[in-house]
CSV table of C-alpha atoms in Angstrom, one decimal:
chain,number,residue,atom,x,y,z
A,1,MET,CA,-8.1,31.6,-1.3
A,2,THR,CA,-10.3,29.6,-3.4
A,3,THR,CA,-13.0,27.0,-2.7
A,4,ILE,CA,-14.1,24.4,-4.1
A,5,ASP,CA,-16.3,26.0,-6.9
A,6,GLU,CA,-13.6,27.3,-8.7
A,7,LEU,CA,-11.1,24.7,-8.7
A,8,PRO,CA,-11.2,23.5,-13.0
A,9,GLU,CA,-12.8,20.0,-13.2
A,10,LEU,CA,-10.8,16.8,-13.9
A,11,ASP,CA,-13.4,13.6,-15.6
A,12,LEU,CA,-12.4,10.5,-14.5
A,13,LEU,CA,-14.4,8.4,-16.2
A,14,SER,CA,-13.4,9.8,-19.7
A,15,GLU,CA,-12.5,8.8,-22.6
A,16,GLU,CA,-9.3,10.7,-22.1
A,17,PHE,CA,-7.7,10.2,-19.4
A,18,LEU,CA,-8.4,6.6,-19.0
A,19,ALA,CA,-6.8,6.7,-22.8
A,20,ASP,CA,-4.0,7.7,-21.2
A,21,PRO,CA,-3.8,8.6,-17.4
A,22,LEU,CA,-0.6,9.8,-17.0
A,23,ALA,CA,-1.0,11.8,-19.9
A,24,ALA,CA,-3.8,13.9,-18.7
A,25,LEU,CA,-2.9,13.9,-15.4
A,26,GLY,CA,0.2,16.2,-15.9
A,27,ARG,CA,-2.3,18.5,-17.9
A,28,ALA,CA,-4.4,18.8,-15.2
A,29,ARG,CA,-1.1,19.8,-13.0
A,30,GLU,CA,0.1,22.3,-15.8
A,31,ASN,CA,-3.5,24.0,-15.2
A,32,SER,CA,-3.8,23.9,-11.7
A,33,TRP,CA,-2.3,21.9,-8.9
A,34,ALA,CA,-5.9,20.5,-7.1
A,35,ALA,CA,-9.1,20.2,-9.8
A,36,ARG,CA,-12.5,19.2,-8.8
A,37,THR,CA,-13.4,15.8,-9.8
A,38,HIS,CA,-17.1,13.7,-9.2
A,39,ARG,CA,-15.2,11.9,-5.6
A,40,GLY,CA,-14.5,15.2,-4.1
A,41,VAL,CA,-11.2,17.0,-4.5
A,42,GLU,CA,-8.2,14.6,-5.9
A,43,VAL,CA,-4.7,16.5,-4.8
A,44,LEU,CA,-1.7,16.8,-8.5
A,45,SER,CA,1.4,17.9,-7.2
A,46,TYR,CA,4.1,16.8,-4.6
A,47,GLU,CA,3.5,19.8,-2.7
A,48,GLY,CA,-0.3,19.7,-2.2
A,49,ALA,CA,0.0,15.7,-1.9
A,50,THR,CA,2.7,15.9,0.9
A,51,ALA,CA,0.9,18.4,3.0
A,52,VAL,CA,-2.5,16.3,2.0
A,53,LEU,CA,-1.2,13.5,3.7
A,54,ARG,CA,1.4,15.2,6.7
A,55,SER,CA,-1.8,17.5,7.6
A,56,THR,CA,-4.5,16.7,11.4
A,57,ASP,CA,-7.2,17.9,9.8
A,58,PHE,CA,-7.5,14.5,7.7
A,59,HIS,CA,-8.8,11.0,8.9
A,60,THR,CA,-7.9,8.4,6.4
A,61,GLY,CA,-10.5,8.1,3.6
A,62,ILE,CA,-11.4,4.2,4.0
A,63,PRO,CA,-13.7,3.8,6.1
A,64,LYS,CA,-16.0,6.8,4.6
A,65,MET,CA,-15.2,4.9,1.6
A,66,MET,CA,-16.7,1.7,2.3
A,67,GLU,CA,-19.5,2.7,3.7
A,68,ALA,CA,-20.9,3.9,0.2
A,69,MET,CA,-19.9,1.1,-1.1
A,70,GLY,CA,-22.4,-0.6,1.2
A,71,ILE,CA,-19.7,-2.1,3.1
A,72,ASP,CA,-20.4,-1.9,7.2
A,73,PRO,CA,-15.8,-1.6,7.5
A,74,LYS,CA,-16.6,-3.3,11.5
A,75,GLU,CA,-18.5,-5.7,10.3
A,76,MET,CA,-15.8,-6.9,7.2
A,77,ALA,CA,-12.7,-6.2,9.9
A,78,GLY,CA,-14.3,-7.9,13.5
A,79,PRO,CA,-16.0,-7.1,16.6
A,80,GLY,CA,-12.4,-5.1,17.5
A,81,ASN,CA,-9.8,-2.3,16.6
A,82,THR,CA,-8.1,-1.7,13.8
A,83,MET,CA,-5.0,1.0,12.8
A,84,THR,CA,-6.9,1.6,9.6
A,85,LEU,CA,-9.9,2.2,11.2
A,86,SER,CA,-8.8,4.1,14.6
A,87,GLU,CA,-7.3,7.6,14.4
A,88,ASP,CA,-5.1,8.9,18.0
A,89,GLU,CA,-4.2,7.6,20.4
A,90,GLN,CA,-6.4,4.9,19.8
A,91,HIS,CA,-4.3,4.2,16.0
A,92,SER,CA,-1.0,4.6,18.3
A,93,ARG,CA,-2.1,2.2,20.3
A,94,LEU,CA,-3.0,-0.3,18.6
A,95,ARG,CA,0.4,0.3,16.4
A,96,GLY,CA,2.7,0.0,19.1
A,97,VAL,CA,2.1,-3.5,20.1
A,98,VAL,CA,3.1,-4.9,15.9
A,99,SER,CA,5.9,-2.0,14.7
A,100,ALA,CA,8.3,-3.4,17.0
A,101,TRP,CA,7.8,-6.5,14.2
A,102,PHE,CA,8.1,-3.9,11.0
A,103,THR,CA,12.0,-2.5,11.4
A,104,PRO,CA,14.5,-2.7,9.4
A,105,LYS,CA,16.7,-5.5,12.1
A,106,ARG,CA,13.4,-7.3,12.9
A,107,VAL,CA,11.7,-7.8,9.0
A,108,GLY,CA,16.0,-8.1,8.2
A,109,LEU,CA,16.1,-11.3,10.5
A,110,MET,CA,13.9,-13.1,7.3
A,111,ARG,CA,16.3,-12.0,4.9
A,112,ASP,CA,17.7,-14.8,4.0
A,113,ASP,CA,15.0,-17.4,4.4
A,114,VAL,CA,13.2,-14.8,1.6
A,115,ILE,CA,16.2,-15.0,-0.8
A,116,ASP,CA,15.5,-18.9,-1.0
A,117,LEU,CA,12.2,-18.7,-1.3
A,118,VAL,CA,13.2,-16.7,-4.7
A,119,GLU,CA,15.5,-19.2,-5.2
A,120,GLY,CA,13.0,-21.7,-5.3
A,121,LEU,CA,10.4,-19.6,-7.4
A,122,VAL,CA,13.0,-18.7,-9.9
A,123,ALA,CA,15.0,-21.3,-10.7
A,124,PRO,CA,11.6,-22.9,-13.1
A,125,LEU,CA,12.0,-19.7,-15.2
A,126,THR,CA,16.0,-20.4,-15.7
A,127,ALA,CA,15.6,-23.8,-16.4
A,128,ASN,CA,12.9,-23.3,-19.0
A,129,ARG,CA,14.7,-20.3,-20.5
A,130,GLY,CA,11.4,-17.9,-19.1
A,131,GLY,CA,8.2,-17.5,-18.4
A,132,ASP,CA,5.5,-15.2,-16.3
A,133,PHE,CA,8.2,-14.0,-13.4
A,134,THR,CA,4.6,-12.4,-11.5
A,135,GLN,CA,2.3,-15.0,-12.5
A,136,GLU,CA,5.4,-17.7,-11.1
A,137,VAL,CA,7.7,-15.7,-8.9
A,138,ALA,CA,6.3,-12.1,-7.5
A,139,ARG,CA,2.8,-13.6,-6.3
A,140,GLY,CA,4.4,-16.5,-4.1
A,141,ILE,CA,6.5,-14.0,-2.3
A,142,PRO,CA,5.1,-12.4,0.2
A,143,GLY,CA,1.6,-14.9,0.9
A,144,PRO,CA,4.3,-17.2,2.8
A,145,VAL,CA,7.1,-14.0,4.6
A,146,PHE,CA,4.0,-13.3,6.2
A,147,CYS,CA,2.3,-17.1,7.3
A,148,TRP,CA,6.8,-16.3,9.3
A,149,MET,CA,6.2,-13.5,10.4
A,150,ILE,CA,2.8,-14.4,11.5
A,151,GLY,CA,3.1,-17.8,12.7
A,152,ALA,CA,0.7,-19.1,10.0
A,153,PRO,CA,0.9,-22.4,8.2
A,154,VAL,CA,2.9,-21.9,4.9
A,155,ASP,CA,0.6,-24.0,3.7
A,156,ARG,CA,-2.9,-22.0,3.1
A,157,ALA,CA,-0.1,-19.0,1.6
A,158,GLU,CA,-1.9,-19.3,-1.4
A,159,GLU,CA,-5.6,-18.6,0.0
A,160,LEU,CA,-4.5,-15.5,1.7
A,161,TYR,CA,-3.3,-14.6,-1.1
A,162,ALA,CA,-6.7,-15.2,-3.6
A,163,LEU,CA,-8.6,-13.9,-0.7
A,164,SER,CA,-6.6,-10.4,0.1
A,165,GLN,CA,-6.9,-10.0,-3.6
A,166,VAL,CA,-10.7,-10.2,-3.9
A,167,MET,CA,-10.8,-7.7,-0.2
A,168,LEU,CA,-9.0,-4.9,-1.1
A,169,GLN,CA,-10.7,-4.6,-4.0
A,170,ALA,CA,-12.7,-2.3,-1.9
A,171,PHE,CA,-10.2,0.2,-2.2
A,172,GLU,CA,-12.2,0.8,-6.1
A,173,GLY,CA,-15.7,2.0,-4.5
A,174,ASN,CA,-16.9,-0.3,-6.9
A,175,ILE,CA,-20.5,-1.0,-5.3
A,176,ASP,CA,-20.6,-3.9,-8.1
A,177,LEU,CA,-17.5,-6.1,-6.2
A,178,ALA,CA,-19.6,-5.4,-2.4
A,179,GLU,CA,-20.4,-9.3,-2.5
A,180,ALA,CA,-17.9,-10.4,-2.8
A,181,ILE,CA,-15.2,-8.3,-1.2
A,182,ARG,CA,-17.2,-9.3,1.9
A,183,SER,CA,-17.3,-13.1,0.9
A,184,SER,CA,-13.8,-13.3,1.2
A,185,GLY,CA,-14.0,-11.2,4.1
A,186,GLU,CA,-15.4,-13.9,6.5
A,187,LYS,CA,-13.2,-17.0,5.2
A,188,MET,CA,-10.2,-14.4,6.4
A,189,GLY,CA,-12.2,-14.0,9.7
A,190,GLU,CA,-12.5,-17.3,9.7
A,191,PHE,CA,-8.4,-18.2,9.4
A,192,VAL,CA,-7.9,-15.4,12.1
A,193,ASP,CA,-10.7,-17.6,14.4
A,194,GLU,CA,-7.8,-20.8,14.2
A,195,LEU,CA,-4.7,-19.0,14.2
A,196,MET,CA,-5.3,-17.3,17.1
A,197,ALA,CA,-6.4,-21.1,19.0
A,198,MET,CA,-3.3,-22.9,18.1
A,199,LYS,CA,-1.6,-19.7,19.0
A,200,ARG,CA,-3.4,-20.0,22.8
A,201,LYS,CA,-1.9,-23.7,22.4
A,202,THR,CA,1.7,-23.5,21.2
A,203,PRO,CA,3.2,-19.7,21.5
A,204,GLY,CA,5.7,-18.8,19.9
A,205,ASP,CA,8.4,-16.8,18.3
A,206,ASP,CA,5.4,-14.9,16.3
A,207,LEU,CA,4.0,-11.8,15.7
A,208,MET,CA,0.3,-13.0,16.6
A,209,THR,CA,2.1,-14.1,20.1
A,210,ILE,CA,3.9,-11.2,20.7
A,211,MET,CA,-0.5,-10.3,19.7
A,212,LEU,CA,-2.2,-12.2,22.1
A,213,GLU,CA,0.5,-11.6,24.9
A,214,ALA,CA,-0.2,-8.4,24.8
A,215,ALA,CA,-4.0,-8.8,25.3
A,216,ASP,CA,-4.1,-10.6,27.9
A,217,ALA,CA,-2.0,-8.1,29.8
A,218,GLY,CA,-4.8,-5.6,28.9
A,219,THR,CA,-2.7,-3.3,26.0
A,220,VAL,CA,-5.3,-4.1,23.5
A,221,THR,CA,-8.4,-6.8,23.2
A,222,HIS,CA,-8.5,-9.9,22.2
A,223,ASP,CA,-11.6,-8.5,19.8
A,224,ASP,CA,-8.1,-6.4,18.8
A,225,VAL,CA,-6.3,-8.9,18.5
A,226,HIS,CA,-9.0,-10.6,15.9
A,227,SER,CA,-9.5,-7.6,13.9
A,228,MET,CA,-5.5,-6.6,13.4
A,229,ALA,CA,-4.5,-10.1,12.4
A,230,TYR,CA,-7.6,-9.8,9.7
A,231,GLU,CA,-6.1,-6.3,8.2
A,232,LEU,CA,-3.2,-6.8,8.5
A,233,LEU,CA,-3.1,-10.4,7.2
A,234,THR,CA,-5.2,-8.7,3.8
A,235,ALA,CA,-3.1,-5.7,3.2
A,236,SER,CA,0.1,-8.5,3.4
A,237,THR,CA,0.8,-9.4,0.0
A,238,ASP,CA,-0.6,-8.4,-3.4
A,239,ASN,CA,1.1,-4.1,-3.1
A,240,THR,CA,4.1,-5.9,-2.8
A,241,ALA,CA,3.6,-8.5,-5.6
A,242,THR,CA,2.6,-6.3,-7.9
A,243,THR,CA,6.0,-4.3,-7.5
A,244,ALA,CA,8.4,-7.4,-8.1
A,245,GLY,CA,6.7,-7.5,-11.1
A,246,LEU,CA,7.4,-3.7,-11.9
A,247,ILE,CA,11.2,-4.2,-10.8
A,248,VAL,CA,11.3,-6.3,-13.5
A,249,HIS,CA,9.2,-4.4,-16.2
A,250,LEU,CA,10.4,-1.4,-16.2
A,251,MET,CA,14.7,-3.2,-16.0
A,252,SER,CA,13.7,-5.0,-19.3
A,253,SER,CA,12.1,-1.6,-20.9
A,254,HIS,CA,15.4,-0.5,-19.6
A,255,PRO,CA,18.4,-2.1,-20.4
A,256,ASP,CA,20.8,1.1,-19.5
A,257,GLN,CA,19.6,1.0,-15.9
A,258,TRP,CA,19.3,-2.9,-14.9
A,259,THR,CA,23.4,-2.6,-16.7
A,260,ALA,CA,23.7,0.0,-13.8
A,261,VAL,CA,22.0,-2.1,-11.4
A,262,ARG,CA,24.4,-5.6,-12.4
A,263,ALA,CA,27.8,-3.7,-12.1
A,264,ALA,CA,27.4,-1.9,-8.7
A,265,PRO,CA,24.4,-4.2,-7.2
A,266,ASP,CA,24.1,-1.4,-4.0
A,267,LEU,CA,21.5,0.3,-6.2
A,268,ILE,CA,18.6,-1.9,-5.7
A,269,PRO,CA,17.7,0.2,-2.9
A,270,ALA,CA,17.8,2.8,-5.3
A,271,ALA,CA,15.7,1.0,-7.6
A,272,ILE,CA,13.1,0.0,-5.1
A,273,GLU,CA,12.7,3.6,-4.4
A,274,GLU,CA,12.2,4.6,-8.7
A,275,THR,CA,10.4,2.7,-9.6
A,276,LEU,CA,7.7,3.0,-6.7
A,277,ARG,CA,7.6,6.9,-8.0
A,278,VAL,CA,7.3,5.5,-12.0
A,279,GLU,CA,5.2,2.5,-10.9
A,280,PRO,CA,3.1,3.6,-7.5
A,281,ARG,CA,1.5,0.4,-7.2
A,282,VAL,CA,-1.0,2.6,-4.6
A,283,HIS,CA,-2.3,5.5,-7.1
A,284,GLU,CA,-3.8,8.3,-5.3
A,285,LEU,CA,-5.6,7.5,-0.8
A,286,SER,CA,-8.0,9.1,-0.6
A,287,GLN,CA,-8.1,11.5,3.2
A,288,PHE,CA,-11.6,12.8,4.2
A,289,ALA,CA,-11.8,16.4,6.4
A,290,ILE,CA,-12.2,16.1,9.9
A,291,THR,CA,-12.7,19.9,10.0
A,292,ASP,CA,-12.8,22.7,7.7
A,293,THR,CA,-9.3,23.6,6.9
A,294,THR,CA,-7.2,24.5,4.4
A,295,ILE,CA,-4.8,23.5,2.0
A,296,LEU,CA,-1.7,25.9,0.4
A,297,ASP,CA,-4.4,28.0,-0.5
A,298,LEU,CA,-7.4,25.8,-0.7
A,299,GLU,CA,-10.7,25.7,2.0
A,300,ILE,CA,-11.3,22.7,2.2
A,301,PRO,CA,-15.1,21.9,4.4
A,302,ALA,CA,-15.4,19.8,5.8
A,303,GLU,CA,-16.8,16.1,4.9
A,304,THR,CA,-14.0,16.5,1.8
A,305,PHE,CA,-13.2,13.3,0.2
A,306,VAL,CA,-9.3,14.5,-0.9
A,307,TRP,CA,-7.3,12.1,-3.0
A,308,ALA,CA,-3.7,12.1,-3.4
A,309,ASN,CA,-2.9,11.2,-6.1
A,310,ILE,CA,0.3,9.3,-6.0
A,311,ARG,CA,0.5,9.4,-10.1
A,312,ALA,CA,0.4,12.5,-9.9
A,313,ALA,CA,2.6,13.9,-7.4
A,314,HIS,CA,5.3,11.3,-8.4
A,315,ARG,CA,5.7,12.6,-12.0
A,316,ASP,CA,5.1,16.9,-10.4
A,317,PRO,CA,8.3,18.7,-12.3
A,318,ASP,CA,8.7,21.4,-9.1
A,319,ALA,CA,9.5,18.1,-7.5
A,320,PHE,CA,11.8,15.6,-9.3
A,321,ASP,CA,13.5,17.0,-12.3
A,322,ASP,CA,13.0,14.6,-15.4
A,323,PRO,CA,10.4,13.3,-13.6
A,324,ASP,CA,9.3,10.4,-17.1
A,325,GLU,CA,12.6,9.6,-16.9
A,326,PHE,CA,13.3,6.0,-14.8
A,327,ASP,CA,16.6,6.8,-13.6
A,328,VAL,CA,18.2,4.4,-10.8
A,329,THR,CA,20.9,7.2,-10.4
A,330,ARG,CA,18.7,9.7,-10.2
A,331,GLY,CA,20.3,12.7,-7.4
A,332,ARG,CA,18.0,14.7,-6.6
A,333,ARG,CA,15.4,12.8,-4.4
A,334,ARG,CA,12.4,13.3,-2.1
A,335,PRO,CA,10.4,9.9,-0.4
A,336,GLN,CA,8.5,8.8,-3.1
A,337,LEU,CA,4.8,8.4,-1.4
A,338,ASN,CA,3.3,4.9,-1.8
A,339,PHE,CA,3.4,4.2,1.5
A,340,GLY,CA,1.8,7.3,2.4
A,341,LEU,CA,3.0,10.0,5.5
A,342,GLY,CA,2.5,10.9,9.1
A,343,PRO,CA,-0.3,8.7,11.3
A,344,HIS,CA,-1.0,5.8,9.0
A,345,HIS,CA,2.1,5.6,7.1
A,346,CYS,CA,2.5,1.8,5.6
A,347,LEU,CA,3.5,0.1,8.6
A,348,GLY,CA,5.0,-2.9,6.5
A,349,ALA,CA,7.2,-0.3,4.9
A,350,ASN,CA,10.2,-1.9,5.6
A,351,LEU,CA,9.1,-5.9,5.2
A,352,ALA,CA,7.9,-4.6,1.8
A,353,ARG,CA,11.9,-2.9,0.9
A,354,MET,CA,13.4,-5.9,2.8
A,355,GLU,CA,11.4,-8.1,-0.3
A,356,LEU,CA,11.9,-6.5,-3.0
A,357,GLY,CA,15.7,-5.7,-2.4
A,358,ALA,CA,16.3,-10.0,-1.6
A,359,THR,CA,14.3,-10.0,-5.3
A,360,LEU,CA,16.4,-7.5,-7.8
A,361,GLU,CA,18.9,-9.9,-5.7
A,362,VAL,CA,18.1,-13.0,-6.9
């Protein structure tokens, strides 16, 4: 068995690391599947990352990380409970209220509308023979889509996107961003209050109405509805928009792969998964040990931060053949980890895949 003190040290803030993180992570992984850093334990192998994410000896590290920044997670999300900040039975109950709206079948009902949305965003680039795809197309997709889903006015989509961009900086662990994050959180909370009031007066076939009906039935509280809507609106934009830009970047820099997808559009789902593997939007997922535990051969004391480093895991040659190659026809395929594993597996994974698939098709 190995203790944390016996792990090699990895300096995530060194000039060497910052100059080429992937190369530094690769060298560290060759030395050991895990390393000791200023923020806890960095898990670098695919096997180690999946073991941590599946283990019931950990809870998500997000609440503790926000507390370290001087941000009260409960203050940010409002008076109720959220899926991100909940565990075990409470987490399952909250997730059960909304999960039916995130199945492949349900999100697939919006696919034609997403196609129309993307075609409208792409049209000016076509007319102008080019432009900034990320700014002019990608960032304009997820906001309206989630407004359709939750029943919010679509003309507020740009505002929600901007608020979400700031609030997601909470994951960076930078205390200097705390005030901006807190201010955007207050504005998001005000928007949620408006939306709840609107849907009480005019219910519809939307996610907010379903949550309010669950509150009326006693499954959750109305405070929970507020906090869950806040959480969903915050998490619905950035990752999908950024990944859409990364797909275009990878395809344009690998014309052979673009040719393959154009010749066989049934490769689109594989192209999305390969993009998420090679250029993961989520660089790491933080976990917090709730008890003394062991992962592989490593003893981990309770209250230790353990980071599943997604970039390192996705380039692990023990998990992927030629891991540095972008190959949409990759035969040996293991699940990419952008959406996590276990109880906190990303609720919006099917929605994101649908949006990205429609975008690549257009």
